[in-house]
GROMACS .gro file of N, CA and C in nm:
model
  444
    1UNK      N    1  -1.236   1.703  -2.600
    1UNK     CA    2  -1.134   1.703  -2.507
    1UNK      C    3  -1.115   1.828  -2.420
    2UNK      N    4  -1.122   1.817  -2.291
    2UNK     CA    5  -1.109   1.935  -2.210
    2UNK      C    6  -0.974   2.017  -2.224
    3UNK      N    7  -0.971   2.134  -2.186
    3UNK     CA    8  -0.864   2.227  -2.210
    3UNK      C    9  -0.747   2.155  -2.132
    4UNK      N   10  -0.762   2.115  -2.003
    4UNK     CA   11  -0.652   2.070  -1.923
    4UNK      C   12  -0.595   1.936  -1.979
    5UNK      N   13  -0.680   1.870  -2.032
    5UNK     CA   14  -0.639   1.740  -2.110
    5UNK      C   15  -0.542   1.774  -2.215
    6UNK      N   16  -0.589   1.872  -2.296
    6UNK     CA   17  -0.499   1.926  -2.411
    6UNK      C   18  -0.374   1.968  -2.359
    7UNK      N   19  -0.374   2.052  -2.266
    7UNK     CA   20  -0.249   2.101  -2.195
    7UNK      C   21  -0.155   1.994  -2.147
    8UNK      N   22  -0.214   1.881  -2.089
    8UNK     CA   23  -0.132   1.762  -2.057
    8UNK      C   24  -0.058   1.714  -2.170
    9UNK      N   25  -0.140   1.681  -2.279
    9UNK     CA   26  -0.069   1.616  -2.391
    9UNK      C   27   0.018   1.706  -2.455
   10UNK      N   28   0.000   1.840  -2.451
   10UNK     CA   29   0.101   1.930  -2.508
   10UNK      C   30   0.232   1.907  -2.430
   11UNK      N   31   0.219   1.919  -2.294
   11UNK     CA   32   0.341   1.897  -2.208
   11UNK      C   33   0.396   1.767  -2.242
   12UNK      N   34   0.334   1.659  -2.260
   12UNK     CA   35   0.389   1.530  -2.307
   12UNK      C   36   0.472   1.546  -2.423
   13UNK      N   37   0.407   1.607  -2.529
   13UNK     CA   38   0.475   1.624  -2.658
   13UNK      C   39   0.612   1.702  -2.632
   14UNK      N   40   0.606   1.808  -2.548
   14UNK     CA   41   0.726   1.898  -2.520
   14UNK      C   42   0.830   1.802  -2.449
   15UNK      N   43   0.797   1.709  -2.360
   15UNK     CA   44   0.888   1.616  -2.297
   15UNK      C   45   0.949   1.537  -2.409
   16UNK      N   46   0.878   1.483  -2.468
   16UNK     CA   47   0.923   1.389  -2.578
   16UNK      C   48   1.000   1.455  -2.686
   17UNK      N   49   1.006   1.577  -2.698
   17UNK     CA   50   1.077   1.648  -2.806
   17UNK      C   51   1.236   1.624  -2.768
   18UNK      N   52   1.263   1.638  -2.635
   18UNK     CA   53   1.394   1.625  -2.586
   18UNK      C   54   1.435   1.484  -2.522
   19UNK      N   55   1.324   1.411  -2.499
   19UNK     CA   56   1.351   1.271  -2.430
   19UNK      C   57   1.241   1.179  -2.493
   20UNK      N   58   1.266   1.111  -2.601
   20UNK     CA   59   1.159   1.025  -2.671
   20UNK      C   60   1.173   0.891  -2.617
   21UNK      N   61   1.234   0.861  -2.501
   21UNK     CA   62   1.244   0.704  -2.451
   21UNK      C   63   1.105   0.646  -2.452
   22UNK      N   64   1.007   0.715  -2.398
   22UNK     CA   65   0.893   0.654  -2.354
   22UNK      C   66   0.774   0.699  -2.464
   23UNK      N   67   0.678   0.619  -2.506
   23UNK     CA   68   0.579   0.658  -2.586
   23UNK      C   69   0.483   0.739  -2.522
   24UNK      N   70   0.417   0.817  -2.587
   24UNK     CA   71   0.306   0.912  -2.545
   24UNK      C   72   0.217   0.845  -2.443
   25UNK      N   73   0.156   0.728  -2.487
   25UNK     CA   74   0.074   0.643  -2.434
   25UNK      C   75   0.107   0.600  -2.263
   26UNK      N   76   0.255   0.592  -2.255
   26UNK     CA   77   0.297   0.552  -2.114
   26UNK      C   78   0.275   0.680  -2.026
   27UNK      N   79   0.293   0.793  -2.067
   27UNK     CA   80   0.259   0.915  -1.973
   27UNK      C   81   0.123   0.910  -1.939
   28UNK      N   82   0.025   0.911  -2.029
   28UNK     CA   83  -0.118   0.907  -2.014
   28UNK      C   84  -0.152   0.785  -1.911
   29UNK      N   85  -0.086   0.672  -1.928
   29UNK     CA   86  -0.118   0.560  -1.847
   29UNK      C   87  -0.076   0.582  -1.707
   30UNK      N   88   0.043   0.632  -1.683
   30UNK     CA   89   0.089   0.661  -1.539
   30UNK      C   90  -0.006   0.768  -1.475
   31UNK      N   91  -0.031   0.867  -1.542
   31UNK     CA   92  -0.131   0.963  -1.484
   31UNK      C   93  -0.255   0.888  -1.448
   32UNK      N   94  -0.317   0.810  -1.539
   32UNK     CA   95  -0.435   0.737  -1.527
   32UNK      C   96  -0.436   0.649  -1.401
   33UNK      N   97  -0.307   0.566  -1.402
   33UNK     CA   98  -0.303   0.495  -1.276
   33UNK      C   99  -0.279   0.552  -1.146
   34UNK      N  100  -0.222   0.673  -1.150
   34UNK     CA  101  -0.215   0.766  -1.035
   34UNK      C  102  -0.351   0.805  -0.977
   35UNK      N  103  -0.439   0.838  -1.083
   35UNK     CA  104  -0.567   0.871  -1.030
   35UNK      C  105  -0.668   0.762  -0.990
   36UNK      N  106  -0.642   0.646  -1.050
   36UNK     CA  107  -0.723   0.537  -1.004
   36UNK      C  108  -0.671   0.482  -0.876
   37UNK      N  109  -0.544   0.495  -0.849
   37UNK     CA  110  -0.496   0.449  -0.717
   37UNK      C  111  -0.528   0.554  -0.602
   38UNK      N  112  -0.530   0.673  -0.636
   38UNK     CA  113  -0.565   0.766  -0.524
   38UNK      C  114  -0.710   0.756  -0.511
   39UNK      N  115  -0.793   0.731  -0.593
   39UNK     CA  116  -0.942   0.718  -0.580
   39UNK      C  117  -0.973   0.586  -0.502
   40UNK      N  118  -0.894   0.487  -0.489
   40UNK     CA  119  -0.906   0.372  -0.435
   40UNK      C  120  -0.857   0.366  -0.281
   41UNK      N  121  -0.798   0.481  -0.225
   41UNK     CA  122  -0.764   0.502  -0.098
   41UNK      C  123  -0.874   0.496  -0.009
   42UNK      N  124  -0.847   0.465   0.118
   42UNK     CA  125  -0.965   0.465   0.208
   42UNK      C  126  -1.011   0.616   0.230
   43UNK      N  127  -1.140   0.628   0.255
   43UNK     CA  128  -1.204   0.777   0.265
   43UNK      C  129  -1.122   0.860   0.352
   44UNK      N  130  -1.075   0.820   0.468
   44UNK     CA  131  -1.014   0.914   0.563
   44UNK      C  132  -0.870   0.959   0.509
   45UNK      N  133  -0.815   0.880   0.429
   45UNK     CA  134  -0.676   0.907   0.372
   45UNK      C  135  -0.706   0.999   0.241
   46UNK      N  136  -0.809   0.970   0.171
   46UNK     CA  137  -0.848   1.057   0.055
   46UNK      C  138  -0.891   1.188   0.088
   47UNK      N  139  -0.946   1.207   0.222
   47UNK     CA  140  -0.991   1.329   0.266
   47UNK      C  141  -0.878   1.420   0.304
   48UNK      N  142  -0.761   1.361   0.331
   48UNK     CA  143  -0.660   1.441   0.388
   48UNK      C  144  -0.540   1.472   0.264
   49UNK      N  145  -0.524   1.586   0.241
   49UNK     CA  146  -0.430   1.611   0.127
   49UNK      C  147  -0.276   1.562   0.151
   50UNK      N  148  -0.250   1.565   0.266
   50UNK     CA  149  -0.123   1.520   0.307
   50UNK      C  150  -0.098   1.381   0.300
   51UNK      N  151  -0.195   1.297   0.356
   51UNK     CA  152  -0.200   1.170   0.345
   51UNK      C  153  -0.236   1.096   0.217
   52UNK      N  154  -0.299   1.177   0.134
   52UNK     CA  155  -0.347   1.143  -0.011
   52UNK      C  156  -0.226   1.110  -0.106
   53UNK      N  157  -0.115   1.181  -0.076
   53UNK     CA  158   0.020   1.165  -0.152
   53UNK      C  159   0.046   1.026  -0.164
   54UNK      N  160   0.089   0.965  -0.284
   54UNK     CA  161   0.127   0.833  -0.298
   54UNK      C  162   0.274   0.825  -0.288
   55UNK      N  163   0.327   0.713  -0.237
   55UNK     CA  164   0.463   0.670  -0.234
   55UNK      C  165   0.503   0.618  -0.379
   56UNK      N  166   0.625   0.611  -0.415
   56UNK     CA  167   0.666   0.554  -0.532
   56UNK      C  168   0.622   0.404  -0.550
   57UNK      N  169   0.642   0.349  -0.432
   57UNK     CA  170   0.587   0.202  -0.420
   57UNK      C  171   0.432   0.179  -0.438
   58UNK      N  172   0.378   0.274  -0.380
   58UNK     CA  173   0.221   0.276  -0.395
   58UNK      C  174   0.168   0.291  -0.542
   59UNK      N  175   0.240   0.397  -0.608
   59UNK     CA  176   0.206   0.416  -0.760
   59UNK      C  177   0.241   0.300  -0.833
   60UNK      N  178   0.365   0.251  -0.804
   60UNK     CA  179   0.396   0.125  -0.876
   60UNK      C  180   0.294   0.021  -0.881
   61UNK      N  181   0.270  -0.018  -0.756
   61UNK     CA  182   0.151  -0.124  -0.739
   61UNK      C  183   0.032  -0.089  -0.810
   62UNK      N  184  -0.005   0.044  -0.804
   62UNK     CA  185  -0.134   0.083  -0.875
   62UNK      C  186  -0.117   0.082  -1.019
   63UNK      N  187   0.006   0.107  -1.080
   63UNK     CA  188   0.031   0.094  -1.219
   63UNK      C  189   0.014  -0.055  -1.271
   64UNK      N  190   0.070  -0.154  -1.170
   64UNK     CA  191   0.069  -0.300  -1.212
   64UNK      C  192  -0.082  -0.335  -1.205
   65UNK      N  193  -0.158  -0.314  -1.105
   65UNK     CA  194  -0.295  -0.342  -1.088
   65UNK      C  195  -0.390  -0.297  -1.216
   66UNK      N  196  -0.354  -0.165  -1.248
   66UNK     CA  197  -0.435  -0.106  -1.363
   66UNK      C  198  -0.385  -0.189  -1.505
   67UNK      N  199  -0.277  -0.206  -1.505
   67UNK     CA  200  -0.220  -0.261  -1.634
   67UNK      C  201  -0.260  -0.408  -1.662
   68UNK      N  202  -0.268  -0.476  -1.537
   68UNK     CA  203  -0.316  -0.619  -1.553
   68UNK      C  204  -0.462  -0.614  -1.586
   69UNK      N  205  -0.541  -0.524  -1.524
   69UNK     CA  206  -0.680  -0.527  -1.543
   69UNK      C  207  -0.711  -0.476  -1.699
   70UNK      N  208  -0.632  -0.387  -1.740
   70UNK     CA  209  -0.648  -0.331  -1.883
   70UNK      C  210  -0.600  -0.416  -1.994
   71UNK      N  211  -0.484  -0.485  -1.966
   71UNK     CA  212  -0.417  -0.553  -2.065
   71UNK      C  213  -0.405  -0.699  -2.046
   72UNK      N  214  -0.427  -0.751  -1.925
   72UNK     CA  215  -0.410  -0.892  -1.888
   72UNK      C  216  -0.280  -0.944  -1.916
   73UNK      N  217  -0.266  -1.063  -1.987
   73UNK     CA  218  -0.139  -1.114  -2.014
   73UNK      C  219  -0.047  -1.032  -2.105
   74UNK      N  220  -0.106  -0.948  -2.174
   74UNK     CA  221  -0.037  -0.863  -2.278
   74UNK      C  222   0.027  -0.742  -2.195
   75UNK      N  223   0.012  -0.735  -2.080
   75UNK     CA  224   0.068  -0.613  -2.005
   75UNK      C  225   0.216  -0.603  -2.031
   76UNK      N  226   0.291  -0.706  -2.015
   76UNK     CA  227   0.444  -0.682  -2.037
   76UNK      C  228   0.478  -0.635  -2.166
   77UNK      N  229   0.416  -0.698  -2.261
   77UNK     CA  230   0.444  -0.656  -2.405
   77UNK      C  231   0.400  -0.509  -2.446
   78UNK      N  232   0.286  -0.462  -2.380
   78UNK     CA  233   0.248  -0.322  -2.403
   78UNK      C  234   0.351  -0.235  -2.338
   79UNK      N  235   0.399  -0.257  -2.224
   79UNK     CA  236   0.495  -0.185  -2.146
   79UNK      C  237   0.630  -0.171  -2.228
   80UNK      N  238   0.670  -0.283  -2.277
   80UNK     CA  239   0.795  -0.293  -2.365
   80UNK      C  240   0.758  -0.209  -2.489
   81UNK      N  241   0.663  -0.204  -2.546
   81UNK     CA  242   0.628  -0.138  -2.673
   81UNK      C  243   0.637   0.010  -2.631
   82UNK      N  244   0.595   0.041  -2.518
   82UNK     CA  245   0.610   0.191  -2.460
   82UNK      C  246   0.741   0.232  -2.427
   83UNK      N  247   0.837   0.138  -2.415
   83UNK     CA  248   0.972   0.166  -2.365
   83UNK      C  249   0.981   0.158  -2.219
   84UNK      N  250   0.888   0.108  -2.151
   84UNK     CA  251   0.887   0.101  -2.000
   84UNK      C  252   0.911  -0.033  -1.966
   85UNK      N  253   1.032  -0.067  -1.902
   85UNK     CA  254   1.053  -0.207  -1.868
   85UNK      C  255   1.095  -0.223  -1.715
   86UNK      N  256   1.113  -0.112  -1.639
   86UNK     CA  257   1.124  -0.127  -1.495
   86UNK      C  258   1.060  -0.012  -1.415
   87UNK      N  259   1.061  -0.023  -1.282
   87UNK     CA  260   1.018   0.075  -1.197
   87UNK      C  261   1.065   0.198  -1.214
   88UNK      N  262   1.207   0.207  -1.254
   88UNK     CA  263   1.270   0.338  -1.269
   88UNK      C  264   1.208   0.401  -1.388
   89UNK      N  265   1.173   0.344  -1.478
   89UNK     CA  266   1.113   0.402  -1.600
   89UNK      C  267   0.982   0.474  -1.563
   90UNK      N  268   0.905   0.420  -1.475
   90UNK     CA  269   0.777   0.489  -1.421
   90UNK      C  270   0.826   0.607  -1.352
   91UNK      N  271   0.936   0.591  -1.272
   91UNK     CA  272   0.984   0.709  -1.193
   91UNK      C  273   1.035   0.812  -1.295
   92UNK      N  274   1.094   0.787  -1.407
   92UNK     CA  275   1.140   0.894  -1.487
   92UNK      C  276   1.018   0.964  -1.549
   93UNK      N  277   0.920   0.898  -1.579
   93UNK     CA  278   0.800   0.951  -1.624
   93UNK      C  279   0.735   1.054  -1.536
   94UNK      N  280   0.730   1.009  -1.415
   94UNK     CA  281   0.667   1.076  -1.310
   94UNK      C  282   0.746   1.211  -1.295
   95UNK      N  283   0.880   1.204  -1.273
   95UNK     CA  284   0.955   1.320  -1.248
   95UNK      C  285   0.975   1.419  -1.376
   96UNK      N  286   0.962   1.361  -1.488
   96UNK     CA  287   0.950   1.444  -1.609
   96UNK      C  288   0.814   1.520  -1.598
   97UNK      N  289   0.709   1.469  -1.561
   97UNK     CA  290   0.579   1.529  -1.552
   97UNK      C  291   0.584   1.638  -1.423
   98UNK      N  292   0.652   1.595  -1.329
   98UNK     CA  293   0.683   1.709  -1.213
   98UNK      C  294   0.743   1.826  -1.260
   99UNK      N  295   0.852   1.816  -1.343
   99UNK     CA  296   0.942   1.909  -1.395
   99UNK      C  297   0.846   2.010  -1.473
  100UNK      N  298   0.763   1.956  -1.553
  100UNK     CA  299   0.677   2.042  -1.628
  100UNK      C  300   0.549   2.087  -1.564
  101UNK      N  301   0.541   2.059  -1.435
  101UNK     CA  302   0.422   2.111  -1.367
  101UNK      C  303   0.295   2.030  -1.365
  102UNK      N  304   0.287   1.915  -1.442
  102UNK     CA  305   0.174   1.832  -1.464
  102UNK      C  306   0.143   1.754  -1.337
  103UNK      N  307   0.251   1.708  -1.253
  103UNK     CA  308   0.241   1.644  -1.124
  103UNK      C  309   0.322   1.722  -1.015
  104UNK      N  310   0.288   1.681  -0.906
  104UNK     CA  311   0.370   1.755  -0.788
  104UNK      C  312   0.432   1.633  -0.710
  105UNK      N  313   0.549   1.671  -0.649
  105UNK     CA  314   0.618   1.576  -0.571
  105UNK      C  315   0.651   1.663  -0.446
  106UNK      N  316   0.679   1.582  -0.338
  106UNK     CA  317   0.729   1.636  -0.214
  106UNK      C  318   0.893   1.638  -0.214
  107UNK      N  319   0.953   1.721  -0.140
  107UNK     CA  320   1.095   1.721  -0.150
  107UNK      C  321   1.154   1.593  -0.115
  108UNK      N  322   1.099   1.500  -0.039
  108UNK     CA  323   1.162   1.362   0.012
  108UNK      C  324   1.141   1.274  -0.115
  109UNK      N  325   1.056   1.289  -0.214
  109UNK     CA  326   1.045   1.217  -0.319
  109UNK      C  327   1.146   1.219  -0.413
  110UNK      N  328   1.201   1.086  -0.451
  110UNK     CA  329   1.311   1.080  -0.533
  110UNK      C  330   1.299   0.967  -0.637
  111UNK      N  331   1.377   0.977  -0.751
  111UNK     CA  332   1.386   0.856  -0.834
  111UNK      C  333   1.413   0.723  -0.771
  112UNK      N  334   1.505   0.735  -0.664
  112UNK     CA  335   1.529   0.623  -0.592
  112UNK      C  336   1.404   0.535  -0.542
  113UNK      N  337   1.304   0.607  -0.524
  113UNK     CA  338   1.172   0.536  -0.480
  113UNK      C  339   1.126   0.436  -0.574
  114UNK      N  340   1.155   0.453  -0.704
  114UNK     CA  341   1.106   0.369  -0.795
  114UNK      C  342   1.211   0.257  -0.842
  115UNK      N  343   1.336   0.262  -0.794
  115UNK     CA  344   1.439   0.167  -0.837
  115UNK      C  345   1.424   0.034  -0.767
  116UNK      N  346   1.470  -0.072  -0.838
  116UNK     CA  347   1.463  -0.199  -0.782
  116UNK      C  348   1.324  -0.266  -0.791
  117UNK      N  349   1.229  -0.223  -0.850
  117UNK     CA  350   1.092  -0.266  -0.855
  117UNK      C  351   1.110  -0.362  -0.988
  118UNK      N  352   1.062  -0.491  -0.972
  118UNK     CA  353   1.056  -0.579  -1.105
  118UNK      C  354   0.924  -0.556  -1.170
  119UNK      N  355   0.906  -0.448  -1.248
  119UNK     CA  356   0.795  -0.424  -1.311
  119UNK      C  357   0.754  -0.540  -1.405
  120UNK      N  358   0.840  -0.579  -1.490
  120UNK     CA  359   0.798  -0.684  -1.582
  120UNK      C  360   0.762  -0.820  -1.515
  121UNK      N  361   0.808  -0.843  -1.399
  121UNK     CA  362   0.783  -0.974  -1.314
  121UNK      C  363   0.652  -0.947  -1.265
  122UNK      N  364   0.623  -0.811  -1.203
  122UNK     CA  365   0.495  -0.795  -1.141
  122UNK      C  366   0.384  -0.811  -1.252
  123UNK      N  367   0.415  -0.745  -1.357
  123UNK     CA  368   0.290  -0.731  -1.467
  123UNK      C  369   0.268  -0.879  -1.515
  124UNK      N  370   0.355  -0.966  -1.521
  124UNK     CA  371   0.340  -1.105  -1.568
  124UNK      C  372   0.315  -1.209  -1.455
  125UNK      N  373   0.330  -1.169  -1.328
  125UNK     CA  374   0.310  -1.273  -1.222
  125UNK      C  375   0.183  -1.331  -1.206
  126UNK      N  376   0.186  -1.468  -1.213
  126UNK     CA  377   0.050  -1.531  -1.177
  126UNK      C  378  -0.056  -1.518  -1.277
  127UNK      N  379  -0.029  -1.487  -1.409
  127UNK     CA  380  -0.144  -1.449  -1.502
  127UNK      C  381  -0.131  -1.591  -1.581
  128UNK      N  382  -0.255  -1.641  -1.594
  128UNK     CA  383  -0.275  -1.761  -1.671
  128UNK      C  384  -0.289  -1.729  -1.822
  129UNK      N  385  -0.190  -1.764  -1.900
  129UNK     CA  386  -0.205  -1.761  -2.044
  129UNK      C  387  -0.274  -1.881  -2.089
  130UNK      N  388  -0.401  -1.857  -2.153
  130UNK     CA  389  -0.474  -1.968  -2.197
  130UNK      C  390  -0.407  -2.087  -2.257
  131UNK      N  391  -0.419  -2.202  -2.210
  131UNK     CA  392  -0.346  -2.323  -2.255
  131UNK      C  393  -0.457  -2.438  -2.255
  132UNK      N  394  -0.465  -2.511  -2.354
  132UNK     CA  395  -0.560  -2.617  -2.361
  132UNK      C  396  -0.480  -2.742  -2.354
  133UNK      N  397  -0.521  -2.837  -2.268
  133UNK     CA  398  -0.460  -2.972  -2.250
  133UNK      C  399  -0.470  -3.058  -2.375
  134UNK      N  400  -0.377  -3.126  -2.417
  134UNK     CA  401  -0.395  -3.201  -2.534
  134UNK      C  402  -0.462  -3.334  -2.483
  135UNK      N  403  -0.565  -3.368  -2.577
  135UNK     CA  404  -0.647  -3.476  -2.550
  135UNK      C  405  -0.558  -3.609  -2.534
  136UNK      N  406  -0.593  -3.667  -2.425
  136UNK     CA  407  -0.533  -3.794  -2.369
  136UNK      C  408  -0.388  -3.767  -2.315
  137UNK      N  409  -0.333  -3.657  -2.315
  137UNK     CA  410  -0.207  -3.628  -2.263
  137UNK      C  411  -0.220  -3.542  -2.135
  138UNK      N  412  -0.126  -3.554  -2.044
  138UNK     CA  413  -0.126  -3.457  -1.920
  138UNK      C  414  -0.057  -3.340  -1.929
  139UNK      N  415  -0.029  -3.286  -2.054
  139UNK     CA  416   0.029  -3.154  -2.064
  139UNK      C  417  -0.040  -3.068  -2.161
  140UNK      N  418   0.000  -2.941  -2.156
  140UNK     CA  419  -0.067  -2.846  -2.245
  140UNK      C  420  -0.010  -2.856  -2.380
  141UNK      N  421  -0.090  -2.822  -2.480
  141UNK     CA  422  -0.030  -2.827  -2.618
  141UNK      C  423   0.029  -2.689  -2.643
  142UNK      N  424   0.145  -2.697  -2.686
  142UNK     CA  425   0.220  -2.558  -2.713
  142UNK      C  426   0.135  -2.471  -2.818
  143UNK      N  427   0.131  -2.356  -2.781
  143UNK     CA  428   0.079  -2.251  -2.860
  143UNK      C  429  -0.080  -2.257  -2.871
  144UNK      N  430  -0.140  -2.347  -2.790
  144UNK     CA  431  -0.296  -2.380  -2.801
  144UNK      C  432  -0.357  -2.253  -2.720
  145UNK      N  433  -0.461  -2.203  -2.764
  145UNK     CA  434  -0.531  -2.097  -2.690
  145UNK      C  435  -0.666  -2.157  -2.619
  146UNK      N  436  -0.720  -2.065  -2.537
  146UNK     CA  437  -0.840  -2.106  -2.466
  146UNK      C  438  -0.813  -2.136  -2.324
  147UNK      N  439  -0.905  -2.156  -2.240
  147UNK     CA  440  -0.897  -2.172  -2.100
  147UNK      C  441  -0.827  -2.287  -2.068
  148UNK      N  442  -0.745  -2.278  -1.954
  148UNK     CA  443  -0.664  -2.403  -1.916
  148UNK      C  444  -0.697  -2.485  -1.820
   0.00000   0.00000   0.00000
């Protein structure tokens, strides 16, 4: 593990000593989603440090994309397990990391940028949970797995 990575986890552990609302994994995931989202920016925006900065809404969309890719239909359950149930929770994670110097923010960035985002709805939206049609019936069998 690289020294910077060790320092990051030490910072997370210090945050959690005074605020244990969110699991350790949530902090790592949010930072990972930030990195993936920044790397997906168009090259001209990526090359400009001022334009490379993500808004709260952009980060939240990136968190949802990565969570759906990594966890699929289990994404809402994973986030609940981590103590993260809304956009504001992601904002709290971000600003706690800003406070300890692990992330940076602009003066105009606020927790308000993360409020009102239906994280659980976005994590579960349009995901097909495998369902099998009952033979001879036109509806899914409850609790059945497999492609639908």
